[in-house]
XYZ file of N, CA, C and O in Angstrom:
440
model
N 1.027 -1.147 -0.257
C -0.013 0.008 -0.013
C 0.935 1.187 0.056
O 1.600 1.101 0.783
N 0.516 1.941 -0.803
C 1.555 3.265 -0.902
C 0.674 4.192 0.105
O -0.519 4.685 0.351
N 1.630 4.851 1.212
C 1.519 5.904 2.104
C 2.347 7.183 1.756
O 3.337 7.053 0.801
N 2.351 7.731 2.768
C 3.032 9.164 2.720
C 2.979 10.123 1.561
O 1.664 10.139 1.123
N 3.817 10.955 1.119
C 3.835 12.231 0.072
C 2.883 11.703 -1.000
O 2.166 12.210 -1.953
N 3.574 10.530 -1.585
C 2.857 10.116 -2.816
C 1.620 9.831 -2.836
O 0.465 10.016 -3.771
N 1.075 9.209 -1.602
C -0.273 8.882 -1.607
C -1.147 9.903 -1.416
O -2.375 9.871 -1.891
N -0.603 11.033 -0.754
C -1.369 12.178 -0.763
C -1.574 12.781 -1.925
O -2.521 13.259 -2.306
N -0.543 12.827 -2.735
C -0.381 13.471 -4.083
C -1.562 12.777 -4.908
O -2.161 13.250 -5.798
N -1.450 11.617 -4.669
C -2.529 10.935 -5.556
C -3.984 11.134 -5.037
O -4.979 10.838 -6.049
N -4.138 11.459 -4.067
C -5.295 11.986 -3.509
C -5.710 12.980 -3.568
O -6.563 13.770 -3.169
N -4.978 14.054 -4.266
C -5.308 15.069 -4.822
C -4.684 16.443 -3.706
O -4.931 17.547 -4.147
N -3.907 16.138 -3.019
C -3.124 17.125 -1.871
C -2.026 17.578 -2.518
O -1.526 17.134 -3.826
N -1.811 18.845 -2.182
C -0.874 19.698 -2.624
C 0.424 19.526 -1.930
O 0.610 20.201 -0.964
N 1.229 18.502 -2.425
C 2.540 18.366 -1.626
C 3.559 18.061 -2.420
O 3.185 17.693 -3.832
N 4.628 18.033 -1.830
C 5.946 17.420 -3.012
C 6.315 16.162 -2.581
O 6.244 15.704 -1.130
N 6.311 15.391 -3.593
C 6.590 14.179 -3.412
C 8.461 13.799 -3.508
O 8.788 14.519 -4.419
N 9.053 13.641 -2.663
C 10.381 13.595 -2.471
C 10.734 12.006 -2.705
O 11.765 11.557 -3.050
N 9.860 11.105 -2.203
C 10.140 9.721 -2.091
C 8.990 8.424 -2.498
O 8.085 9.365 -2.379
N 8.932 7.411 -2.406
C 8.142 6.419 -2.087
C 8.062 5.768 -1.184
O 8.996 4.867 -0.503
N 6.689 5.873 -0.116
C 6.767 4.866 0.888
C 5.419 3.869 1.020
O 4.602 3.833 0.483
N 5.922 2.814 1.245
C 5.291 1.372 1.274
C 4.934 1.054 2.397
O 5.794 1.023 3.097
N 3.752 0.362 2.732
C 3.750 -0.503 3.862
C 2.940 -1.744 3.138
O 2.211 -1.829 2.211
N 3.726 -2.873 3.731
C 3.083 -4.430 3.242
C 2.484 -4.806 4.013
O 2.526 -4.802 5.184
N 1.337 -6.034 3.674
C 0.687 -6.646 4.285
C 1.541 -7.571 5.049
O 2.456 -8.391 4.492
N 1.615 -7.929 6.384
C 2.668 -8.894 7.226
C 2.351 -10.003 6.501
O 1.237 -10.550 6.041
N 3.368 -11.036 6.584
C 3.530 -12.234 6.207
C 4.665 -12.812 5.277
O 5.419 -11.850 4.584
N 5.233 -14.027 5.609
C 6.504 -14.242 5.054
C 6.336 -14.251 3.187
O 7.377 -13.940 2.625
N 5.364 -14.732 2.833
C 5.211 -14.377 1.157
C 5.556 -12.918 0.930
O 6.263 -12.948 0.019
N 4.874 -12.092 1.611
C 4.969 -10.803 1.046
C 6.329 -10.156 1.339
O 7.075 -9.434 0.511
N 6.926 -10.964 2.191
C 8.559 -10.053 2.787
C 9.467 -10.763 1.501
O 9.918 -10.126 1.062
N 9.097 -12.312 0.786
C 9.805 -12.404 -0.093
C 9.778 -11.877 -1.464
O 10.555 -11.514 -2.255
N 8.380 -11.243 -1.823
C 7.922 -10.465 -2.714
C 8.427 -9.150 -2.606
O 9.186 -8.914 -3.568
N 8.440 -8.507 -1.448
C 9.152 -7.363 -1.479
C 10.419 -7.269 -1.800
O 10.974 -6.316 -2.361
N 11.297 -8.451 -1.137
C 12.515 -8.445 -1.292
C 12.975 -8.684 -2.954
O 13.901 -7.864 -3.494
N 12.233 -9.504 -3.744
C 12.540 -9.422 -5.108
C 12.579 -8.049 -5.832
O 12.818 -7.884 -6.666
N 11.067 -7.629 -5.616
C 10.496 -6.236 -6.071
C 11.809 -5.346 -5.594
O 11.978 -4.369 -6.750
N 11.919 -5.382 -4.749
C 13.210 -4.179 -4.082
C 14.417 -4.159 -5.043
O 15.059 -3.620 -5.484
N 14.653 -5.511 -4.996
C 16.111 -5.767 -6.101
C 16.188 -5.907 -7.212
O 17.100 -5.468 -7.701
N 14.657 -6.167 -7.686
C 14.580 -5.539 -9.108
C 14.604 -4.493 -9.233
O 15.306 -3.824 -10.666
N 14.609 -3.270 -8.722
C 14.304 -1.909 -8.913
C 15.452 -1.314 -8.362
O 15.867 -0.116 -8.812
N 16.337 -1.742 -7.597
C 17.429 -1.201 -6.412
C 18.493 -0.932 -7.835
O 19.010 -1.647 -8.937
N 19.279 -0.070 -7.588
C 20.462 0.418 -8.345
C 21.580 -0.648 -7.932
O 22.483 -0.940 -8.659
N 21.573 -0.858 -6.463
C 22.322 -1.884 -5.891
C 21.698 -2.991 -5.381
O 21.382 -2.877 -4.105
N 21.094 -4.101 -6.229
C 20.576 -4.880 -5.451
C 21.121 -5.483 -4.419
O 20.113 -5.975 -3.589
N 22.241 -5.929 -4.359
C 23.121 -6.300 -3.322
C 23.073 -5.692 -1.956
O 23.124 -6.135 -0.925
N 22.464 -4.505 -1.975
C 22.369 -3.933 -0.789
C 20.960 -3.932 -0.185
O 20.668 -3.314 1.103
N 19.877 -4.465 -0.910
C 18.698 -4.820 -0.219
C 19.023 -5.872 0.698
O 19.609 -7.109 0.377
N 18.237 -5.889 1.975
C 18.519 -6.935 3.065
C 17.801 -8.234 2.587
O 16.646 -8.199 1.638
N 18.436 -9.410 3.160
C 17.671 -10.551 2.668
C 16.477 -10.911 3.804
O 16.396 -9.876 4.513
N 15.448 -11.759 3.249
C 14.252 -11.917 3.925
C 14.608 -11.854 5.629
O 14.026 -11.531 5.997
N 15.199 -12.540 5.847
C 15.527 -12.761 7.166
C 15.771 -11.629 7.868
O 15.267 -11.639 9.478
N 16.340 -10.648 7.454
C 16.898 -9.170 8.007
C 15.316 -8.584 7.849
O 15.177 -7.841 8.759
N 14.762 -8.711 6.724
C 13.719 -8.080 6.572
C 12.520 -8.203 7.717
O 11.722 -7.267 8.327
N 12.551 -9.526 8.404
C 11.438 -9.812 9.342
C 11.836 -8.756 10.643
O 10.868 -8.734 11.499
N 12.858 -8.520 10.667
C 13.560 -7.473 11.835
C 13.364 -5.965 11.895
O 13.404 -5.375 12.813
N 13.682 -5.546 10.747
C 13.922 -4.107 10.494
C 12.478 -3.420 10.387
O 11.343 -4.147 10.201
N 12.458 -2.118 10.830
C 11.507 -1.041 10.955
C 11.297 -0.521 9.696
O 10.036 -0.509 9.125
N 12.288 -0.256 8.833
C 12.102 0.265 7.882
C 13.551 -0.386 6.440
O 14.480 -0.479 7.135
N 12.756 -0.748 5.425
C 13.758 -1.216 4.543
C 13.828 -0.191 3.375
O 12.796 0.191 2.960
N 15.016 0.375 2.884
C 14.848 1.270 1.910
C 15.903 0.531 0.383
O 17.035 -0.019 0.704
N 15.273 0.911 -0.681
C 15.941 0.942 -1.970
C 16.153 2.342 -2.791
O 15.215 2.762 -2.716
N 17.437 2.298 -3.100
C 17.406 3.414 -4.146
C 17.349 2.773 -5.589
O 18.019 2.157 -5.883
N 16.543 3.683 -6.057
C 16.377 3.101 -7.628
C 16.832 4.213 -8.687
O 16.905 5.447 -7.976
N 16.584 4.062 -9.830
C 17.207 5.089 -10.881
C 16.035 6.093 -10.871
O 16.059 7.296 -11.211
N 14.549 5.710 -10.160
C 13.640 6.652 -10.198
C 13.317 7.273 -8.433
O 12.804 8.272 -8.898
N 14.461 6.827 -7.620
C 14.421 7.623 -6.502
C 14.436 6.657 -5.526
O 14.524 5.437 -5.597
N 14.175 7.030 -3.959
C 13.933 6.205 -3.087
C 13.058 5.752 -2.715
O 11.842 6.363 -2.923
N 12.793 4.393 -2.321
C 11.665 3.842 -2.095
C 11.810 3.050 -0.538
O 12.732 2.200 -0.038
N 10.976 3.437 0.474
C 10.879 3.140 1.934
C 9.928 2.442 2.081
O 8.767 2.636 1.825
N 10.163 1.168 2.587
C 9.043 0.182 3.075
C 8.824 0.291 4.479
O 9.850 -0.423 5.085
N 7.996 0.515 4.836
C 7.702 0.865 6.413
C 7.278 -0.441 7.082
O 6.068 -0.736 7.313
N 8.179 -1.504 7.280
C 7.921 -2.456 7.709
C 7.306 -2.972 9.128
O 6.126 -3.505 9.217
N 7.783 -2.155 10.122
C 7.068 -2.142 11.394
C 5.911 -1.188 11.571
O 4.894 -2.128 12.223
N 5.683 -0.537 10.543
C 4.068 -0.101 10.538
C 3.346 -0.841 9.497
O 2.151 -1.126 10.463
N 3.589 -1.800 8.978
C 2.855 -2.697 8.345
C 2.448 -4.136 9.613
O 1.327 -4.165 9.484
N 3.542 -4.339 10.275
C 3.142 -5.249 11.383
C 2.258 -4.926 12.325
O 1.556 -5.560 12.838
N 2.134 -3.308 12.485
C 1.237 -3.086 13.627
C 0.053 -2.339 12.992
O -0.974 -2.376 13.804
N 0.217 -1.643 11.915
C -1.147 -0.834 11.458
C -1.779 -1.304 10.381
O -2.595 -0.946 9.452
N -1.391 -2.727 9.647
C -1.826 -3.105 8.662
C -3.495 -2.624 8.315
O -4.101 -2.505 7.344
N -4.151 -3.629 9.051
C -5.514 -3.728 9.222
C -6.188 -2.448 9.483
O -7.010 -1.967 8.466
N -5.611 -1.453 10.226
C -6.690 -0.049 10.340
C -6.426 0.658 8.797
O -7.168 1.493 8.299
N -4.947 0.779 8.228
C -4.776 1.184 7.238
C -5.045 0.500 6.034
O -5.884 1.626 5.051
N -5.672 -0.786 6.160
C -6.364 -1.229 4.868
C -7.793 -0.894 4.851
O -8.169 -0.909 3.838
N -8.181 -0.562 5.987
C -9.822 -0.318 5.866
C -9.973 0.830 5.319
O -11.141 1.378 4.777
N -8.969 1.968 5.538
C -9.550 3.368 4.612
C -8.883 3.671 3.449
O -9.052 4.521 2.682
N -8.122 2.343 2.932
C -7.539 2.686 1.806
C -8.199 2.395 0.924
O -9.364 1.501 0.653
N -7.858 2.577 -0.756
C -8.427 2.351 -1.820
C -7.735 2.237 -2.945
O -6.606 3.031 -2.871
N -8.298 1.879 -3.965
C -7.370 1.809 -5.379
C -7.343 2.889 -6.096
O -8.562 3.489 -6.182
N -6.405 3.196 -6.828
C -6.263 4.639 -7.670
C -5.535 3.979 -8.899
O -4.628 3.333 -8.792
N -6.044 4.413 -9.952
C -5.407 3.986 -11.177
C -4.202 4.951 -11.535
O -4.256 6.272 -11.492
N -2.923 4.267 -11.702
C -1.776 4.936 -12.332
C -1.527 4.145 -13.424
O -1.021 3.006 -13.103
N -1.578 4.800 -14.579
C -1.060 4.340 -15.687
C -1.853 3.079 -15.876
O -1.294 2.060 -16.364
N -3.083 3.372 -15.693
C -4.079 1.661 -15.999
C -4.031 0.788 -15.408
O -4.272 -0.326 -15.229
N -2.774 0.874 -14.007
C -2.693 -0.170 -13.050
C -3.297 0.410 -11.856
O -2.791 1.455 -11.345
N -4.245 -0.561 -10.944
C -4.710 -0.274 -9.833
C -3.574 -0.136 -8.775
O -2.973 -1.330 -8.676
N -3.733 0.694 -8.013
C -2.519 0.932 -6.835
C -3.322 1.106 -5.607
O -4.044 1.906 -5.382
N -2.968 0.150 -4.605
C -3.729 0.441 -3.206
C -3.131 1.712 -2.628
O -1.661 1.611 -2.339
N -4.088 2.529 -1.965
C -3.499 3.839 -1.675
C -4.023 3.954 -0.523
O -5.254 4.013 -0.284
N -3.155 4.496 0.623
C -3.645 4.589 1.805
C -4.744 5.995 1.895
O -4.884 7.023 0.691
N -5.722 6.218 2.741
C -6.672 7.457 2.542
C -5.609 8.731 2.979
O -4.720 8.322 3.877
N -6.367 9.854 2.554
C -5.254 11.026 2.939
C -5.386 11.351 4.084
O -4.181 11.732 4.751
N -6.378 10.949 5.196
C -6.237 11.125 6.639
C -5.295 10.385 7.377
O -4.557 10.795 7.881
N -5.001 9.004 6.726
C -4.237 7.921 7.192
C -2.725 8.350 6.795
O -1.907 8.303 7.485
N -2.787 8.797 5.658
C -1.617 9.486 5.109
C -0.578 10.551 5.930
O 0.285 10.753 6.299
N -1.800 11.791 6.120
C -1.552 12.664 7.007
C -0.859 12.185 8.506
O -0.060 12.738 9.155
N -1.716 11.299 9.076
C -1.529 10.924 10.386
C -0.013 10.394 10.517
O 0.604 10.397 11.267
N 0.286 9.610 9.522
C 1.675 8.603 9.252
C 2.625 9.870 9.320
O 3.734 9.774 9.963
N 2.356 11.061 8.854
C 3.453 11.979 8.578
C 3.902 12.599 9.968
O 4.945 13.059 10.079
N 2.620 12.432 10.723
C 2.998 12.895 11.962
C 3.659 12.331 12.793
O 4.247 12.419 13.884
Protein backbone atom coordinates (compact mmCIF):
# COMPACT_ATOMS: atom_id res chain seq x y z
CA UNK A 1 0.00 0.00 0.00
CA UNK A 2 1.27 3.43 -0.94
CA UNK A 3 1.47 5.85 2.01
CA UNK A 4 3.25 9.16 2.60
CA UNK A 5 3.51 12.09 0.22
CA UNK A 6 2.97 10.01 -2.93
CA UNK A 7 -0.32 8.74 -1.50
CA UNK A 8 -1.34 12.26 -0.59
CA UNK A 9 -0.46 13.51 -4.08
CA UNK A 10 -2.55 10.76 -5.68
CA UNK A 11 -5.41 11.76 -3.36
CA UNK A 12 -5.23 15.31 -4.75
CA UNK A 13 -3.31 16.98 -1.92
CA UNK A 14 -0.86 19.75 -2.80
CA UNK A 15 2.39 18.18 -1.55
CA UNK A 16 5.88 17.65 -2.90
CA UNK A 17 6.80 14.01 -3.41
CA UNK A 18 10.41 13.25 -2.49
CA UNK A 19 10.28 9.48 -2.23
CA UNK A 20 7.90 6.54 -2.18
CA UNK A 21 6.74 5.08 1.13
CA UNK A 22 5.12 1.66 1.19
CA UNK A 23 3.50 -0.56 3.79
CA UNK A 24 3.07 -4.26 3.05
CA UNK A 25 0.63 -6.73 4.49
CA UNK A 26 2.52 -8.80 7.06
CA UNK A 27 3.51 -12.33 6.10
CA UNK A 28 6.43 -14.38 4.91
CA UNK A 29 5.26 -14.56 1.29
CA UNK A 30 4.97 -10.76 1.13
CA UNK A 31 8.46 -10.34 2.59
CA UNK A 32 9.83 -12.59 -0.17
CA UNK A 33 7.94 -10.64 -2.86
CA UNK A 34 9.13 -7.36 -1.35
CA UNK A 35 12.75 -8.52 -1.42
CA UNK A 36 12.48 -9.62 -5.05
CA UNK A 37 10.72 -6.42 -6.10
CA UNK A 38 13.13 -4.11 -4.30
CA UNK A 39 16.16 -5.97 -5.65
CA UNK A 40 14.69 -5.79 -9.16
CA UNK A 41 14.36 -2.00 -8.93
CA UNK A 42 17.42 -1.16 -6.84
CA UNK A 43 20.50 0.46 -8.33
CA UNK A 44 22.47 -1.79 -5.97
CA UNK A 45 20.44 -5.01 -5.57
CA UNK A 46 23.03 -6.46 -3.19
CA UNK A 47 22.22 -3.63 -0.73
CA UNK A 48 18.62 -4.84 -0.31
CA UNK A 49 18.46 -6.86 2.93
CA UNK A 50 17.75 -10.59 2.74
CA UNK A 51 14.33 -11.83 3.86
CA UNK A 52 15.56 -12.96 7.29
CA UNK A 53 16.68 -9.36 8.00
CA UNK A 54 13.45 -7.85 6.65
CA UNK A 55 11.59 -9.73 9.41
CA UNK A 56 13.41 -7.59 12.01
CA UNK A 57 13.80 -4.19 10.35
CA UNK A 58 11.58 -1.18 10.95
CA UNK A 59 12.27 0.26 7.49
CA UNK A 60 13.84 -1.22 4.37
CA UNK A 61 15.13 1.21 1.76
CA UNK A 62 16.09 0.77 -1.88
CA UNK A 63 17.62 3.45 -4.04
CA UNK A 64 16.30 3.13 -7.58
CA UNK A 65 16.87 5.05 -10.79
CA UNK A 66 13.46 6.64 -10.08
CA UNK A 67 14.33 7.69 -6.51
CA UNK A 68 14.19 6.26 -3.02
CA UNK A 69 11.67 3.62 -1.94
CA UNK A 70 11.08 3.10 1.78
CA UNK A 71 9.07 0.13 3.00
CA UNK A 72 7.75 0.84 6.50
CA UNK A 73 7.85 -2.75 7.73
CA UNK A 74 7.12 -2.13 11.39
CA UNK A 75 4.19 0.11 10.48
CA UNK A 76 2.82 -2.76 8.38
CA UNK A 77 3.25 -5.25 11.20
CA UNK A 78 1.36 -3.03 13.64
CA UNK A 79 -1.08 -0.99 11.55
CA UNK A 80 -1.94 -2.97 8.41
CA UNK A 81 -5.58 -3.69 9.28
CA UNK A 82 -6.66 -0.11 10.12
CA UNK A 83 -4.66 1.30 7.21
CA UNK A 84 -6.23 -1.22 4.82
CA UNK A 85 -9.74 -0.33 5.97
CA UNK A 86 -9.37 3.27 4.84
CA UNK A 87 -7.36 2.53 1.69
CA UNK A 88 -8.64 2.30 -1.83
CA UNK A 89 -7.38 1.71 -5.33
CA UNK A 90 -6.24 4.56 -7.57
CA UNK A 91 -5.43 3.99 -11.24
CA UNK A 92 -1.83 4.88 -12.09
CA UNK A 93 -1.01 4.38 -15.78
CA UNK A 94 -4.05 2.08 -15.95
CA UNK A 95 -2.76 -0.11 -13.10
CA UNK A 96 -4.67 -0.25 -9.79
CA UNK A 97 -2.50 0.91 -6.88
CA UNK A 98 -3.63 0.46 -3.29
CA UNK A 99 -3.34 3.91 -1.68
CA UNK A 100 -3.86 4.89 1.96
CA UNK A 101 -6.60 7.38 2.72
CA UNK A 102 -5.50 11.01 2.91
CA UNK A 103 -6.31 11.14 6.62
CA UNK A 104 -4.20 8.04 7.32
CA UNK A 105 -1.33 9.33 5.17
CA UNK A 106 -1.37 12.67 7.03
CA UNK A 107 -1.45 10.84 10.37
CA UNK A 108 1.58 8.75 9.39
CA UNK A 109 3.50 11.93 8.54
CA UNK A 110 2.94 13.23 12.06
